[in-house]
PDB file of C-alpha atoms in Angstrom:
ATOM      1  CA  UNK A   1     112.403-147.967 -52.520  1.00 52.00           C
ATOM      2  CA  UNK A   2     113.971-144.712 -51.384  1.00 48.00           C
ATOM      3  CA  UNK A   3     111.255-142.652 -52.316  1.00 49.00           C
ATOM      4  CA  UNK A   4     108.765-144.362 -50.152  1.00 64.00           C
ATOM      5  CA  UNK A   5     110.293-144.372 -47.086  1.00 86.00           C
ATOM      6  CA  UNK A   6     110.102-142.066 -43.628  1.00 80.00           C
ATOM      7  CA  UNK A   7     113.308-141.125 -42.598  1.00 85.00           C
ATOM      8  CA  UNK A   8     115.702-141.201 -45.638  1.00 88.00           C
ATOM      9  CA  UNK A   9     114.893-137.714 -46.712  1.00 87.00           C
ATOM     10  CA  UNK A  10     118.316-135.743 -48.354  1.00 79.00           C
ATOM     11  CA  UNK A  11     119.916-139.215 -48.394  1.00 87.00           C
ATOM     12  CA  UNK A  12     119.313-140.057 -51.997  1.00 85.00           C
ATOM     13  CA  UNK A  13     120.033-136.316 -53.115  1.00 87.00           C
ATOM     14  CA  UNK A  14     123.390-136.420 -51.221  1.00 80.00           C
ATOM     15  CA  UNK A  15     124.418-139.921 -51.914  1.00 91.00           C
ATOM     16  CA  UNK A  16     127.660-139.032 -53.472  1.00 91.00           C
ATOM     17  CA  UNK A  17     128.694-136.587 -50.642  1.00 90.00           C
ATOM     18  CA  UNK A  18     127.318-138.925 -48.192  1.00 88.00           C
ATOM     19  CA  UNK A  19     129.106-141.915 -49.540  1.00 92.00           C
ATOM     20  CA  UNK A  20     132.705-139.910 -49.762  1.00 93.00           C
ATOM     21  CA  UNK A  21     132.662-138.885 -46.382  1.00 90.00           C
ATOM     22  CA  UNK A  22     131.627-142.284 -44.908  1.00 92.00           C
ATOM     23  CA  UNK A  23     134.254-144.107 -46.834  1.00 94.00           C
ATOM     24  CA  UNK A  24     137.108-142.254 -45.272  1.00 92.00           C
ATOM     25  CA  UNK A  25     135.538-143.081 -41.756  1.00 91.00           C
ATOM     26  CA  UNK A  26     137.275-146.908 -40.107  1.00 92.00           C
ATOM     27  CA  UNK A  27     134.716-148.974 -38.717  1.00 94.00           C
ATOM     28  CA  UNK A  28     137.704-148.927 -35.573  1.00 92.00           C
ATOM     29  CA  UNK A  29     137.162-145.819 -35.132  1.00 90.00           C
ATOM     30  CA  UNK A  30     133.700-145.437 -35.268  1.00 90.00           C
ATOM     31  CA  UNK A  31     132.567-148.773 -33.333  1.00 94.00           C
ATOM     32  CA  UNK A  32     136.182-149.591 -31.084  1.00 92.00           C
ATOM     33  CA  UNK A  33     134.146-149.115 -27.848  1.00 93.00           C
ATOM     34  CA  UNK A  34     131.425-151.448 -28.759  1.00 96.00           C
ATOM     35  CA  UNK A  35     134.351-154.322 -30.732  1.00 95.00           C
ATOM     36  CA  UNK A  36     134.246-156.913 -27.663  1.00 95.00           C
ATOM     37  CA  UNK A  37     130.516-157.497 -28.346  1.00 97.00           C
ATOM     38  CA  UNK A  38     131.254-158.529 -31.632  1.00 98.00           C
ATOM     39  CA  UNK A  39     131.278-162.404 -31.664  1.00 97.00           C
ATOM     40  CA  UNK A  40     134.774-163.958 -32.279  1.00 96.00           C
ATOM     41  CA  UNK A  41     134.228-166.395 -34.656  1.00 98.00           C
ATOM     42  CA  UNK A  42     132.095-166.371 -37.774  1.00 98.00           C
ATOM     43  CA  UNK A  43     128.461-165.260 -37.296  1.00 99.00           C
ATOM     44  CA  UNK A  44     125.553-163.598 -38.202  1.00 99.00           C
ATOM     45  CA  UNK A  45     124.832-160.077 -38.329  1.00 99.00           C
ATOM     46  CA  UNK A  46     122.236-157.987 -39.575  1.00 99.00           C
ATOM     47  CA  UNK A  47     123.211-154.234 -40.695  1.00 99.00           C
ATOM     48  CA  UNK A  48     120.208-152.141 -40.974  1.00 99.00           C
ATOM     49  CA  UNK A  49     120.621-148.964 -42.512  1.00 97.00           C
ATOM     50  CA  UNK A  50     123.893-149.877 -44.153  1.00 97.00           C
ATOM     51  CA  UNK A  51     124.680-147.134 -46.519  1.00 96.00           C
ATOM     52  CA  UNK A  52     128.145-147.571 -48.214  1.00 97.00           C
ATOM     53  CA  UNK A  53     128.732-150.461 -46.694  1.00 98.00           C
ATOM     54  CA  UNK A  54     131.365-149.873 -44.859  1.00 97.00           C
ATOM     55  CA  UNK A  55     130.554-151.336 -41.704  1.00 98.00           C
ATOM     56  CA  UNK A  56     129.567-154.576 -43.644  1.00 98.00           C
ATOM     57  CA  UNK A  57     132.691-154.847 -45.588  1.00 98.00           C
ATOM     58  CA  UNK A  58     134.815-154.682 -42.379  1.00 98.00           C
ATOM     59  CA  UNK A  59     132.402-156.825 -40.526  1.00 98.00           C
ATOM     60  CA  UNK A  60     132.797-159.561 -43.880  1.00 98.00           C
ATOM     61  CA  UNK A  61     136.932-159.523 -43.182  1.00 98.00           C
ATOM     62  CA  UNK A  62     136.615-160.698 -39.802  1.00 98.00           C
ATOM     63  CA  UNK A  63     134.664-163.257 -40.969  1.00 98.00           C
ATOM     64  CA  UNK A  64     131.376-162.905 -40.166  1.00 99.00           C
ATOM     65  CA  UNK A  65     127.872-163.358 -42.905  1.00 99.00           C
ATOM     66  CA  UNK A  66     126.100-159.912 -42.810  1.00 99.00           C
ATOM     67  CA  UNK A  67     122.421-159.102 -44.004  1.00 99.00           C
ATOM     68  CA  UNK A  68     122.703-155.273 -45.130  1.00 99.00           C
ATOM     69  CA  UNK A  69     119.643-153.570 -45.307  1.00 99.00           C
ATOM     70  CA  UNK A  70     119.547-150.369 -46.973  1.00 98.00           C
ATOM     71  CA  UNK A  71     116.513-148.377 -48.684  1.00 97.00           C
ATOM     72  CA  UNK A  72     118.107-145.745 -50.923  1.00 96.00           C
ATOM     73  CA  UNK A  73     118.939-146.793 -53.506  1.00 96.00           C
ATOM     74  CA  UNK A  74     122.174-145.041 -54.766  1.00 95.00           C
ATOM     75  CA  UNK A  75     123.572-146.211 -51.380  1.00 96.00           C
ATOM     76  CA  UNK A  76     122.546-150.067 -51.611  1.00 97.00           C
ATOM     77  CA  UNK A  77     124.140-149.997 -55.158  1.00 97.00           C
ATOM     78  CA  UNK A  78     127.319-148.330 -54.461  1.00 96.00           C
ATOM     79  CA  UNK A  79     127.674-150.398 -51.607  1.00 97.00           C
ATOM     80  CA  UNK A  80     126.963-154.155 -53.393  1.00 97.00           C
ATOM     81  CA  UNK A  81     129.179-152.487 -55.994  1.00 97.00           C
ATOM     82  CA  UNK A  82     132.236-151.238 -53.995  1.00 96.00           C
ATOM     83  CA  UNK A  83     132.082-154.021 -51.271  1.00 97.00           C
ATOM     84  CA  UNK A  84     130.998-157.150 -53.041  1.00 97.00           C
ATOM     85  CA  UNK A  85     131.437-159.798 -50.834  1.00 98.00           C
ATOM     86  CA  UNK A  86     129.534-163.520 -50.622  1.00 98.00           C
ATOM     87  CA  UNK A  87     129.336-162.706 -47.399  1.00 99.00           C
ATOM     88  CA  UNK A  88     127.476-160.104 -47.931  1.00 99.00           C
ATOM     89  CA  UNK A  89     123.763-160.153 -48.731  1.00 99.00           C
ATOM     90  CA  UNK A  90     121.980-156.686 -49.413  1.00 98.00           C
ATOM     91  CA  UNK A  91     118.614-155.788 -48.796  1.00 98.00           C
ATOM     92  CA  UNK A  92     116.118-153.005 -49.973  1.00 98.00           C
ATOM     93  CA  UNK A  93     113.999-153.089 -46.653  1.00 98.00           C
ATOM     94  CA  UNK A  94     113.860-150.649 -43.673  1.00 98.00           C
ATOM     95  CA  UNK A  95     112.155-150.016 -40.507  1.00 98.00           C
ATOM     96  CA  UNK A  96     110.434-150.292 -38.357  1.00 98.00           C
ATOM     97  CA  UNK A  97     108.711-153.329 -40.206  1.00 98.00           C
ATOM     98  CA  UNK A  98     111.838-154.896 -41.871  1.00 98.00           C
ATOM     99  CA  UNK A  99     109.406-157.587 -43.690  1.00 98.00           C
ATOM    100  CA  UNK A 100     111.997-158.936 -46.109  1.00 98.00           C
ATOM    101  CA  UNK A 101     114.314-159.351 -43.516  1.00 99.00           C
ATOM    102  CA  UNK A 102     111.417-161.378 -41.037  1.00 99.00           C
ATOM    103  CA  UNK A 103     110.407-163.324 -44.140  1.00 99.00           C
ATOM    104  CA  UNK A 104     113.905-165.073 -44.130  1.00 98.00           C
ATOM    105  CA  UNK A 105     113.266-166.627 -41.170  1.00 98.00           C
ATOM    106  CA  UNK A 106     116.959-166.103 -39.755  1.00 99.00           C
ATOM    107  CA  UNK A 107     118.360-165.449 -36.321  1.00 99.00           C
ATOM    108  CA  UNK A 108     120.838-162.762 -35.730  1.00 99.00           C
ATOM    109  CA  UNK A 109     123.730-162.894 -33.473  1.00 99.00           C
ATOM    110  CA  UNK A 110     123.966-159.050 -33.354  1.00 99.00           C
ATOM    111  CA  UNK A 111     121.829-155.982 -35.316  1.00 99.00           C
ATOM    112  CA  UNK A 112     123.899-153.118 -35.893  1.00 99.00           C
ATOM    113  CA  UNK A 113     121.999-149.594 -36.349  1.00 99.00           C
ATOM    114  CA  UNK A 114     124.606-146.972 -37.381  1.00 97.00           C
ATOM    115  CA  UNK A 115     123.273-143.681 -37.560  1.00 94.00           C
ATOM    116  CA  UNK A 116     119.423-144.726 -38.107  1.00 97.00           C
ATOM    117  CA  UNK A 117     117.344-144.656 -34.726  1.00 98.00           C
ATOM    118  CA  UNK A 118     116.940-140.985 -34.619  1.00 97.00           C
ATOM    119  CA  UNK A 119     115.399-141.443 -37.991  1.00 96.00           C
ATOM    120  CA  UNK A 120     112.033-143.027 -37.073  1.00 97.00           C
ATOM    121  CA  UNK A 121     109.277-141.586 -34.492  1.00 97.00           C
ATOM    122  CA  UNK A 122     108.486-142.566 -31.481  1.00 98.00           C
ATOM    123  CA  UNK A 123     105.699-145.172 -32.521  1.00 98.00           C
ATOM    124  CA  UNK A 124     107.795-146.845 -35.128  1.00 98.00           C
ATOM    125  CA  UNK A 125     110.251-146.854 -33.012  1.00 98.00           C
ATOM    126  CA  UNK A 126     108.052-149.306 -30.186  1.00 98.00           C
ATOM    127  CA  UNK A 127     107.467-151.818 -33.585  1.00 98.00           C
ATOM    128  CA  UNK A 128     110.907-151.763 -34.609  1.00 98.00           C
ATOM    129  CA  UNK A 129     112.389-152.804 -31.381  1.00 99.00           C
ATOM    130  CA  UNK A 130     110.507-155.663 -31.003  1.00 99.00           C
ATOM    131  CA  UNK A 131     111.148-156.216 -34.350  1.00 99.00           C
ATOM    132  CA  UNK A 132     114.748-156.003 -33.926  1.00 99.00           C
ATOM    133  CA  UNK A 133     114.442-158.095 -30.266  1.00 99.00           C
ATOM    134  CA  UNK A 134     112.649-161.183 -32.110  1.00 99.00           C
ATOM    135  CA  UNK A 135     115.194-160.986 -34.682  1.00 99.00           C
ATOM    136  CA  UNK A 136     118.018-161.861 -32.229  1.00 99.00           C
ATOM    137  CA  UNK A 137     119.434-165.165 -30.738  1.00 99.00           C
ATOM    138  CA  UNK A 138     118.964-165.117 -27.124  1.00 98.00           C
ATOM    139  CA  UNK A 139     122.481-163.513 -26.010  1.00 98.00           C
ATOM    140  CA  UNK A 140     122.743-161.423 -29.071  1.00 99.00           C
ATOM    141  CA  UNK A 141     123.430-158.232 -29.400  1.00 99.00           C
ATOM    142  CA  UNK A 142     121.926-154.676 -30.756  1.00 99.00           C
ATOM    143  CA  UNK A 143     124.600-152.233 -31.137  1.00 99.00           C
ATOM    144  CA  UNK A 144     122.920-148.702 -31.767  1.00 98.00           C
ATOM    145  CA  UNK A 145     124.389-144.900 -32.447  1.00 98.00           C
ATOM    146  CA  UNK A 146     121.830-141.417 -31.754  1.00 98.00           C
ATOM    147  CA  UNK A 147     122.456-138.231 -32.971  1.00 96.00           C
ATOM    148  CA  UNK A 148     121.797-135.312 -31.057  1.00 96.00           C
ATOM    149  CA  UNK A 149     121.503-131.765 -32.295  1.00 92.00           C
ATOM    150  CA  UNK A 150     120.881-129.600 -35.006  1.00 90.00           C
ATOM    151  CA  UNK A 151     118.992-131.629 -37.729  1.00 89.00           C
ATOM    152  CA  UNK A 152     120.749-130.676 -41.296  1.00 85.00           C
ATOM    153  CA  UNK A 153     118.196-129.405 -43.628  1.00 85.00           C
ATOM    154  CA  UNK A 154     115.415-131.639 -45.727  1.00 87.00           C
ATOM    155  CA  UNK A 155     115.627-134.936 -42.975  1.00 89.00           C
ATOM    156  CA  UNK A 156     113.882-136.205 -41.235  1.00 93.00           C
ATOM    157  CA  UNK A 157     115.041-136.681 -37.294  1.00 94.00           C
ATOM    158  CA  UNK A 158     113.902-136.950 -33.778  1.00 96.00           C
ATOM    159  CA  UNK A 159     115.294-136.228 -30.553  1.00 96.00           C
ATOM    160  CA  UNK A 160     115.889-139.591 -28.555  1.00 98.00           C
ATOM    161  CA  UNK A 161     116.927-139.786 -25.602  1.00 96.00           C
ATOM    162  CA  UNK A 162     119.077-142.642 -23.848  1.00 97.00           C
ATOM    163  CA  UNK A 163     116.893-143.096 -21.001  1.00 98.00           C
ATOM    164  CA  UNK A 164     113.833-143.745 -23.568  1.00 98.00           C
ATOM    165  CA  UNK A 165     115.606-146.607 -25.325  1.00 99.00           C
ATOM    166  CA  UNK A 166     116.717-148.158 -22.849  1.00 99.00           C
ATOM    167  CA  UNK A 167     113.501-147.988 -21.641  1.00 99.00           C
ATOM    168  CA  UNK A 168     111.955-149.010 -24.201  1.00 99.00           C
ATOM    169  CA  UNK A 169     114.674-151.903 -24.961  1.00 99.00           C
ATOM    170  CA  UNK A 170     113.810-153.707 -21.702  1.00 99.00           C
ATOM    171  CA  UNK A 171     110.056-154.029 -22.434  1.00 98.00           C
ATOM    172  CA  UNK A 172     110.937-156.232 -25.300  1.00 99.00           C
ATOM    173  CA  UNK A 173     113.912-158.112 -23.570  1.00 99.00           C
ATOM    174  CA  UNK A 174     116.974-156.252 -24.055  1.00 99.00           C
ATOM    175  CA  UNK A 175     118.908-155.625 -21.431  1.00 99.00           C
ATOM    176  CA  UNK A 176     121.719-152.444 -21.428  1.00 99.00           C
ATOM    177  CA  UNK A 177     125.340-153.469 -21.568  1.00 98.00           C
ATOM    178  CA  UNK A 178     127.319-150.100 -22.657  1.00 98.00           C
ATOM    179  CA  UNK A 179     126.329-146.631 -22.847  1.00 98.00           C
ATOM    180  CA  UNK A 180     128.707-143.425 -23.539  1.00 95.00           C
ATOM    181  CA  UNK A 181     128.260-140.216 -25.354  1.00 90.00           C
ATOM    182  CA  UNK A 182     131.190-138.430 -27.250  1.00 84.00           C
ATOM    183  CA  UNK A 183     131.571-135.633 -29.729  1.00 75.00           C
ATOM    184  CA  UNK A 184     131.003-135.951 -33.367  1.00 70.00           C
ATOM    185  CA  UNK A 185     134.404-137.417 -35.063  1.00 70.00           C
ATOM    186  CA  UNK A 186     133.313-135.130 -38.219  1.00 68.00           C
ATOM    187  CA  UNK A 187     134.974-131.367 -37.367  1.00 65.00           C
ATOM    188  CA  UNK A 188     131.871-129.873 -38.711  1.00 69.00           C
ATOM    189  CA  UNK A 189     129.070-131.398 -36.724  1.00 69.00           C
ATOM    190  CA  UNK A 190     131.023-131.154 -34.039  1.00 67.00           C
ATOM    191  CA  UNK A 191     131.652-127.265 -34.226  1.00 64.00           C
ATOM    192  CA  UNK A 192     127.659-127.486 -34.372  1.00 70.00           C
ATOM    193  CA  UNK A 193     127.384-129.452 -31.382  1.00 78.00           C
ATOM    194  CA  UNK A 194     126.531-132.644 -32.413  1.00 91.00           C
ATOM    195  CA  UNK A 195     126.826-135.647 -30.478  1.00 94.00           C
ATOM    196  CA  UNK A 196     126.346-139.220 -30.456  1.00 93.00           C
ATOM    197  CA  UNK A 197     125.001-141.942 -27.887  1.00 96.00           C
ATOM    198  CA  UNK A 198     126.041-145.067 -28.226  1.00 97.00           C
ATOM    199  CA  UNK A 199     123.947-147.852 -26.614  1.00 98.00           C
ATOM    200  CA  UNK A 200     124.458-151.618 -26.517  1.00 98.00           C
ATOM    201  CA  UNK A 201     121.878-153.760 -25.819  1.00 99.00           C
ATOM    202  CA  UNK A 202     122.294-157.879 -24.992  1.00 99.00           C
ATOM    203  CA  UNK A 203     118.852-160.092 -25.687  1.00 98.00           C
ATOM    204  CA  UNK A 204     117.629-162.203 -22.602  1.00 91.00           C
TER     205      UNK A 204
END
């Protein structure tokens, strides 16, 4: 489905690079600030925009049943390749419609969206979070990380602010829990002066 869909420009054509440099990243690193919103005992969590599936894989040891969604192709098979879990189920959907996900007719205890929200304008960006809102048990969680800065060349990205999404989070029902911004872990993006928000967001 890669081909078709807004926002995963230069992901297919760098899939291998992409893939290499995710891999050496731990989720512990990368999501540490956001770990006590992760339930403690077995539940279910929906990755969109899972890439490698790295987050899923360390999400599947604790425990937990995960619905990755990923649209590119060489990233969804690498990842139900190199992390092939039954607790895993992967998914060639994206957003901001996620209709193969909604057509399962399951409710999420938290939605994880790892480097993706910058990806999608500002209108898709109203449908997908009340996508992602209707998706979610009441108390669960969306845990979300924005870039900011220079866009690399051939993607597609926007500039999104925090106040905006959290803005646009309480409309459909989700209420801000944790918010920080910090420097990119990757040397190079953060010579460039990239940085990340991370927002979480708890479902009334």
């Amino acid at each position: 489905m890669s081909s078709n869909v807004l926002g995963t420009e230069g992901y297919a054509e760098y899939a291998a690079q992409m893939i290499e440099r995710w891999e050496r990243m731990p989720f512990s690193d990368l999501h540490g600030d956001v770990a006590h919103l992760l339930p403690e005992v077995p539940s279910l969590i929906l990755d969109v925009g899972a890439g490698s599936g790295r987050d899923a894989s360390a999400l599947a040891e604790m425990g937990h049943s995960i619905v990755a969604v990923e649209p590119v192709d060489a990233l969804r098979n690498f990842g139900s390749t190199r992390h092939r879990s039954s607790r895993i189920e992967w998914v060639d959907d994206s957003l901001p419609d996620l209709n193969v996900v909604r057509s399962m007719n399951l409710a999420f205890d938290v939605a994880m969206l790892t480097a993706v929200w910058m990806h999608i304008d500002a209108s898709e960006r109203v449908h997908a979070m009340r996508h992602l809102s209707s998706l979610l048990l009441h108390g669960g969680h969306v845990l979300m990380t924005i870039r900011h800065g220079p866009v690399p060349t051939g993607r597609r990205m926007f500039e999104v602010t925090h106040d905006e999404t959290v803005q646009l989070a309480a409309v459909c029902g989700l209420r801000c829990v944790h918010s920080d911004t910090t420097g990119s872990i990757q040397e190079s993006n953060r010579n460039q002066g990239v940085t990340w928000t991370r927002l979480a967001f708890r479902r009334n």
